[in-house]
PDB file of C-alpha atoms in Angstrom:
ATOM      1  CA  MET A   1       7.274 -16.443  -9.669  1.00 46.00           C
ATOM      2  CA  GLU A   2       7.800 -16.569 -13.386  1.00 46.00           C
ATOM      3  CA  SER A   3       5.829 -14.599 -15.959  1.00 44.00           C
ATOM      4  CA  PRO A   4       5.440 -16.505 -19.214  1.00 49.00           C
ATOM      5  CA  ARG A   5       4.915 -14.312 -22.261  1.00 44.00           C
ATOM      6  CA  ARG A   6       1.247 -14.572 -23.274  1.00 46.00           C
ATOM      7  CA  LEU A   7       0.557 -11.207 -24.788  1.00 55.00           C
ATOM      8  CA  PRO A   8      -1.172  -8.956 -25.469  1.00 86.00           C
ATOM      9  CA  LEU A   9      -2.962  -9.519 -22.193  1.00 94.00           C
ATOM     10  CA  LEU A  10      -6.473  -8.060 -22.337  1.00 95.00           C
ATOM     11  CA  ALA A  11      -8.371  -9.741 -19.493  1.00 97.00           C
ATOM     12  CA  ALA A  12      -7.833 -11.019 -15.969  1.00 98.00           C
ATOM     13  CA  LEU A  13     -10.306 -13.648 -14.812  1.00 98.00           C
ATOM     14  CA  PHE A  14     -10.600 -14.933 -11.262  1.00 98.00           C
ATOM     15  CA  ASP A  15     -11.918 -17.808  -9.231  1.00 98.00           C
ATOM     16  CA  ARG A  16     -14.275 -16.538  -6.513  1.00 98.00           C
ATOM     17  CA  ASP A  17     -13.960 -18.593  -3.312  1.00 98.00           C
ATOM     18  CA  GLY A  18     -10.490 -18.734  -1.815  1.00 97.00           C
ATOM     19  CA  THR A  19      -9.132 -16.329  -4.418  1.00 98.00           C
ATOM     20  CA  LEU A  20     -11.159 -13.090  -4.316  1.00 98.00           C
ATOM     21  CA  VAL A  21     -13.142 -13.813  -1.153  1.00 98.00           C
ATOM     22  CA  CYS A  22     -12.549 -16.006   1.856  1.00 97.00           C
ATOM     23  CA  ASP A  23     -13.850 -19.499   1.237  1.00 96.00           C
ATOM     24  CA  VAL A  24     -17.055 -20.297   3.134  1.00 96.00           C
ATOM     25  CA  PRO A  25     -18.171 -23.709   1.828  1.00 95.00           C
ATOM     26  CA  TYR A  26     -21.562 -23.583   0.080  1.00 96.00           C
ATOM     27  CA  ASN A  27     -22.075 -19.975   1.118  1.00 97.00           C
ATOM     28  CA  GLY A  28     -25.546 -18.625   0.426  1.00 97.00           C
ATOM     29  CA  ASP A  29     -25.333 -15.714   2.877  1.00 98.00           C
ATOM     30  CA  PRO A  30     -24.006 -12.381   1.534  1.00 98.00           C
ATOM     31  CA  ASP A  31     -23.254 -11.269   5.098  1.00 98.00           C
ATOM     32  CA  LEU A  32     -20.516 -13.929   5.313  1.00 98.00           C
ATOM     33  CA  VAL A  33     -18.599 -12.594   2.301  1.00 98.00           C
ATOM     34  CA  ARG A  34     -15.166 -11.214   3.207  1.00 98.00           C
ATOM     35  CA  ALA A  35     -12.677 -10.012   0.609  1.00 98.00           C
ATOM     36  CA  MET A  36      -9.232 -11.588   0.513  1.00 97.00           C
ATOM     37  CA  PRO A  37      -6.437  -9.210   1.556  1.00 96.00           C
ATOM     38  CA  HIS A  38      -5.729  -6.552  -1.095  1.00 97.00           C
ATOM     39  CA  ALA A  39      -8.317  -7.970  -3.548  1.00 98.00           C
ATOM     40  CA  GLY A  40      -9.994  -4.582  -4.005  1.00 98.00           C
ATOM     41  CA  ASP A  41      -6.701  -2.795  -4.657  1.00 97.00           C
ATOM     42  CA  VAL A  42      -5.541  -5.466  -7.115  1.00 98.00           C
ATOM     43  CA  LEU A  43      -8.798  -5.271  -9.075  1.00 98.00           C
ATOM     44  CA  ARG A  44      -8.748  -1.454  -9.130  1.00 97.00           C
ATOM     45  CA  ARG A  45      -5.217  -1.526 -10.525  1.00 97.00           C
ATOM     46  CA  LEU A  46      -6.096  -4.076 -13.214  1.00 97.00           C
ATOM     47  CA  ARG A  47      -9.121  -2.031 -14.260  1.00 97.00           C
ATOM     48  CA  CYS A  48      -6.987   1.127 -14.384  1.00 96.00           C
ATOM     49  CA  LEU A  49      -4.583  -0.717 -16.682  1.00 95.00           C
ATOM     50  CA  GLY A  50      -7.501  -1.328 -19.025  1.00 95.00           C
ATOM     51  CA  LEU A  51      -7.873  -5.055 -18.426  1.00 97.00           C
ATOM     52  CA  ARG A  52     -11.343  -6.574 -18.485  1.00 97.00           C
ATOM     53  CA  THR A  53     -12.189  -8.542 -15.340  1.00 98.00           C
ATOM     54  CA  GLY A  54     -14.431 -11.493 -14.685  1.00 98.00           C
ATOM     55  CA  VAL A  55     -15.253 -14.160 -12.133  1.00 98.00           C
ATOM     56  CA  LEU A  56     -15.621 -17.857 -12.972  1.00 98.00           C
ATOM     57  CA  THR A  57     -16.868 -20.066 -10.165  1.00 97.00           C
ATOM     58  CA  ASN A  58     -17.991 -23.637  -9.566  1.00 96.00           C
ATOM     59  CA  GLN A  59     -21.091 -23.620  -7.340  1.00 97.00           C
ATOM     60  CA  SER A  60     -22.056 -27.290  -7.030  1.00 95.00           C
ATOM     61  CA  GLY A  61     -24.066 -26.481  -3.909  1.00 95.00           C
ATOM     62  CA  VAL A  62     -26.965 -25.766  -6.267  1.00 96.00           C
ATOM     63  CA  SER A  63     -26.941 -29.253  -7.818  1.00 94.00           C
ATOM     64  CA  ARG A  64     -26.511 -30.758  -4.340  1.00 95.00           C
ATOM     65  CA  GLY A  65     -29.590 -28.899  -3.059  1.00 95.00           C
ATOM     66  CA  LEU A  66     -27.585 -26.854  -0.552  1.00 97.00           C
ATOM     67  CA  LEU A  67     -28.007 -23.488  -2.334  1.00 96.00           C
ATOM     68  CA  THR A  68     -30.398 -21.845  -4.730  1.00 97.00           C
ATOM     69  CA  PRO A  69     -29.315 -19.872  -7.781  1.00 97.00           C
ATOM     70  CA  ALA A  70     -30.815 -16.802  -6.080  1.00 97.00           C
ATOM     71  CA  GLN A  71     -28.515 -17.299  -3.080  1.00 98.00           C
ATOM     72  CA  VAL A  72     -25.492 -17.599  -5.362  1.00 98.00           C
ATOM     73  CA  ASP A  73     -26.573 -14.406  -7.147  1.00 97.00           C
ATOM     74  CA  ALA A  74     -26.922 -12.624  -3.787  1.00 98.00           C
ATOM     75  CA  VAL A  75     -23.417 -13.678  -2.739  1.00 98.00           C
ATOM     76  CA  ASN A  76     -22.049 -12.596  -6.142  1.00 98.00           C
ATOM     77  CA  GLY A  77     -23.796  -9.253  -5.697  1.00 98.00           C
ATOM     78  CA  ARG A  78     -22.055  -8.794  -2.362  1.00 98.00           C
ATOM     79  CA  VAL A  79     -18.706  -9.627  -3.970  1.00 98.00           C
ATOM     80  CA  GLU A  80     -19.318  -6.815  -6.469  1.00 98.00           C
ATOM     81  CA  GLU A  81     -20.283  -4.413  -3.660  1.00 98.00           C
ATOM     82  CA  LEU A  82     -16.947  -5.121  -1.984  1.00 98.00           C
ATOM     83  CA  LEU A  83     -14.695  -5.369  -5.043  1.00 98.00           C
ATOM     84  CA  GLY A  84     -16.367  -3.313  -7.751  1.00 96.00           C
ATOM     85  CA  PRO A  85     -18.158  -4.338 -10.919  1.00 97.00           C
ATOM     86  CA  PHE A  86     -16.863  -7.159 -13.070  1.00 98.00           C
ATOM     87  CA  ASP A  87     -17.271  -7.283 -16.829  1.00 98.00           C
ATOM     88  CA  LEU A  88     -18.745 -10.757 -16.539  1.00 97.00           C
ATOM     89  CA  TRP A  89     -19.632 -13.675 -14.305  1.00 98.00           C
ATOM     90  CA  GLU A  90     -19.657 -17.338 -15.312  1.00 97.00           C
ATOM     91  CA  VAL A  91     -21.148 -19.766 -12.809  1.00 97.00           C
ATOM     92  CA  CYS A  92     -21.321 -23.565 -13.057  1.00 97.00           C
ATOM     93  CA  PHE A  93     -24.066 -25.090 -10.915  1.00 96.00           C
ATOM     94  CA  HIS A  94     -23.153 -28.682 -11.848  1.00 94.00           C
ATOM     95  CA  GLY A  95     -21.640 -31.264  -9.533  1.00 90.00           C
ATOM     96  CA  PRO A  96     -18.531 -33.306 -10.316  1.00 88.00           C
ATOM     97  CA  GLU A  97     -20.639 -36.293 -11.370  1.00 89.00           C
ATOM     98  CA  ASP A  98     -22.453 -34.269 -14.064  1.00 92.00           C
ATOM     99  CA  SER A  99     -19.463 -34.368 -16.450  1.00 88.00           C
ATOM    100  CA  CYS A 100     -20.353 -30.954 -17.865  1.00 93.00           C
ATOM    101  CA  LEU A 101     -18.042 -28.872 -20.031  1.00 93.00           C
ATOM    102  CA  CYS A 102     -18.188 -25.810 -17.773  1.00 93.00           C
ATOM    103  CA  ARG A 103     -17.143 -27.149 -14.357  1.00 94.00           C
ATOM    104  CA  LYS A 104     -13.472 -26.531 -13.706  1.00 96.00           C
ATOM    105  CA  PRO A 105     -11.087 -28.211 -14.516  1.00 96.00           C
ATOM    106  CA  ALA A 106     -12.974 -28.279 -17.830  1.00 96.00           C
ATOM    107  CA  PRO A 107     -12.224 -25.145 -19.869  1.00 98.00           C
ATOM    108  CA  GLY A 108     -15.837 -24.239 -20.697  1.00 97.00           C
ATOM    109  CA  MET A 109     -16.262 -21.211 -18.436  1.00 97.00           C
ATOM    110  CA  ILE A 110     -12.969 -19.691 -19.554  1.00 98.00           C
ATOM    111  CA  LEU A 111     -13.783 -20.235 -23.222  1.00 98.00           C
ATOM    112  CA  THR A 112     -17.269 -18.772 -22.803  1.00 98.00           C
ATOM    113  CA  ALA A 113     -15.898 -15.789 -20.875  1.00 98.00           C
ATOM    114  CA  CYS A 114     -13.360 -15.119 -23.617  1.00 98.00           C
ATOM    115  CA  ARG A 115     -16.057 -15.262 -26.308  1.00 98.00           C
ATOM    116  CA  ARG A 116     -18.250 -12.886 -24.319  1.00 97.00           C
ATOM    117  CA  LEU A 117     -15.346 -10.462 -23.808  1.00 97.00           C
ATOM    118  CA  GLY A 118     -14.210 -10.701 -27.420  1.00 97.00           C
ATOM    119  CA  VAL A 119     -10.690 -11.850 -26.501  1.00 97.00           C
ATOM    120  CA  GLU A 120      -8.677 -14.950 -27.243  1.00 96.00           C
ATOM    121  CA  PRO A 121      -7.930 -17.337 -24.369  1.00 97.00           C
ATOM    122  CA  SER A 122      -4.216 -16.616 -24.893  1.00 96.00           C
ATOM    123  CA  GLN A 123      -4.986 -12.963 -24.066  1.00 96.00           C
ATOM    124  CA  THR A 124      -6.298 -13.836 -20.611  1.00 97.00           C
ATOM    125  CA  ALA A 125      -4.866 -14.654 -17.229  1.00 97.00           C
ATOM    126  CA  TYR A 126      -6.928 -16.864 -14.920  1.00 98.00           C
ATOM    127  CA  VAL A 127      -6.097 -16.577 -11.222  1.00 98.00           C
ATOM    128  CA  GLY A 128      -7.185 -19.276  -8.787  1.00 98.00           C
ATOM    129  CA  ASP A 129      -6.265 -21.013  -5.574  1.00 98.00           C
ATOM    130  CA  ILE A 130      -6.410 -24.720  -6.463  1.00 97.00           C
ATOM    131  CA  GLY A 131      -5.180 -27.076  -9.140  1.00 96.00           C
ATOM    132  CA  THR A 132      -8.493 -27.285 -11.011  1.00 96.00           C
ATOM    133  CA  ASP A 133      -8.284 -23.536 -11.631  1.00 97.00           C
ATOM    134  CA  VAL A 134      -4.885 -23.632 -13.325  1.00 97.00           C
ATOM    135  CA  GLU A 135      -5.776 -26.882 -15.099  1.00 97.00           C
ATOM    136  CA  ALA A 136      -8.857 -25.199 -16.607  1.00 98.00           C
ATOM    137  CA  ALA A 137      -6.667 -22.286 -17.725  1.00 98.00           C
ATOM    138  CA  ALA A 138      -4.158 -24.626 -19.359  1.00 97.00           C
ATOM    139  CA  ARG A 139      -6.908 -26.565 -21.151  1.00 97.00           C
ATOM    140  CA  ALA A 140      -8.373 -23.295 -22.449  1.00 97.00           C
ATOM    141  CA  GLY A 141      -5.026 -21.908 -23.593  1.00 97.00           C
ATOM    142  CA  SER A 142      -5.006 -19.149 -20.956  1.00 97.00           C
ATOM    143  CA  TRP A 143      -2.258 -18.168 -18.544  1.00 97.00           C
ATOM    144  CA  GLY A 144      -3.043 -19.836 -15.219  1.00 98.00           C
ATOM    145  CA  ILE A 145      -1.698 -18.202 -12.073  1.00 98.00           C
ATOM    146  CA  LEU A 146      -1.979 -20.215  -8.850  1.00 98.00           C
ATOM    147  CA  VAL A 147      -2.282 -18.258  -5.610  1.00 98.00           C
ATOM    148  CA  PRO A 148      -2.016 -20.990  -2.966  1.00 97.00           C
ATOM    149  CA  THR A 149      -3.993 -20.958   0.276  1.00 96.00           C
ATOM    150  CA  ALA A 150      -4.179 -23.380   3.192  1.00 93.00           C
ATOM    151  CA  VAL A 151      -6.376 -25.711   1.097  1.00 93.00           C
ATOM    152  CA  THR A 152      -3.988 -25.887  -1.881  1.00 96.00           C
ATOM    153  CA  PHE A 153      -2.176 -29.222  -2.083  1.00 96.00           C
ATOM    154  CA  GLU A 154       1.613 -29.297  -2.433  1.00 97.00           C
ATOM    155  CA  ASP A 155       1.348 -31.338  -5.650  1.00 97.00           C
ATOM    156  CA  GLU A 156      -0.931 -28.646  -7.121  1.00 97.00           C
ATOM    157  CA  ILE A 157       1.693 -26.023  -6.339  1.00 97.00           C
ATOM    158  CA  ALA A 158       4.453 -28.180  -7.849  1.00 96.00           C
ATOM    159  CA  ALA A 159       2.403 -28.788 -11.014  1.00 95.00           C
ATOM    160  CA  ALA A 160       1.477 -25.133 -11.613  1.00 96.00           C
ATOM    161  CA  ALA A 161       3.502 -23.339 -14.286  1.00 95.00           C
ATOM    162  CA  THR A 162       3.063 -19.979 -12.545  1.00 97.00           C
ATOM    163  CA  VAL A 163       2.657 -19.481  -8.797  1.00 98.00           C
ATOM    164  CA  ALA A 164       2.243 -16.179  -6.963  1.00 98.00           C
ATOM    165  CA  PRO A 165       2.412 -15.882  -3.166  1.00 97.00           C
ATOM    166  CA  ASP A 166      -0.775 -13.786  -3.020  1.00 97.00           C
ATOM    167  CA  LEU A 167      -3.040 -11.578  -5.124  1.00 97.00           C
ATOM    168  CA  GLU A 168      -0.513  -8.751  -5.053  1.00 97.00           C
ATOM    169  CA  GLY A 169       2.078 -11.155  -6.427  1.00 97.00           C
ATOM    170  CA  ALA A 170      -0.314 -12.160  -9.207  1.00 97.00           C
ATOM    171  CA  LEU A 171      -0.807  -8.475 -10.003  1.00 97.00           C
ATOM    172  CA  GLU A 172       2.973  -7.979 -10.211  1.00 96.00           C
ATOM    173  CA  LEU A 173       3.240 -10.852 -12.709  1.00 96.00           C
ATOM    174  CA  ILE A 174       0.443  -9.426 -14.848  1.00 95.00           C
ATOM    175  CA  VAL A 175       1.906  -5.922 -14.750  1.00 94.00           C
ATOM    176  CA  ALA A 176       5.333  -7.322 -15.683  1.00 91.00           C
ATOM    177  CA  ALA A 177       3.794  -9.186 -18.628  1.00 89.00           C
ATOM    178  CA  ILE A 178       2.038  -6.043 -19.825  1.00 86.00           C
ATOM    179  CA  GLY A 179       5.286  -4.112 -19.396  1.00 76.00           C
ATOM    180  CA  GLN A 180       7.061  -6.633 -21.650  1.00 55.00           C
ATOM    181  CA  GLU A 181       4.448  -5.987 -24.347  1.00 48.00           C
ATOM    182  CA  ASP A 182       4.908  -2.226 -24.074  1.00 45.00           C
ATOM    183  CA  GLN A 183       8.640  -2.587 -24.775  1.00 39.00           C
ATOM    184  CA  ARG A 184       8.182  -4.381 -28.121  1.00 34.00           C
TER     185      ARG A 184
END
């Protein structure tokens, strides 16, 4: 776990499925939403530190006809009930074949989130569980932190500049980076 210096850090953005909540493929049922271990505590700590928080999520189930935008909104609402309010949500409904600028690994959602929050991409950390998450962060100029799960490929882990064992580990990296800024 290495913490590159990308300061001042003003925002922590997260992938939804597999990072903040357990991944249920194409989930349209809020009753199936379960928070990842310690996600609520990590988010409370980040908010107490004054960081803005947001969720950026690919939801191609909409373009595939498996979900409606209303179902995605209901699931996102449940995530907020469990983990507290986020400063913003960015959702891409496109499929991989749509070649949009928002679907990760494209940087569009991160760049839009930064504009909406009034921060530079270099002032944000983006935490996700797969290679497309950290690739999107790198393309945007943000600090990507990979938190591997059972679905993360070994080559994605090897390619990531920063890897944390879990959300608490990601929090430790962010806190350490903020601590470095305070000592300047």
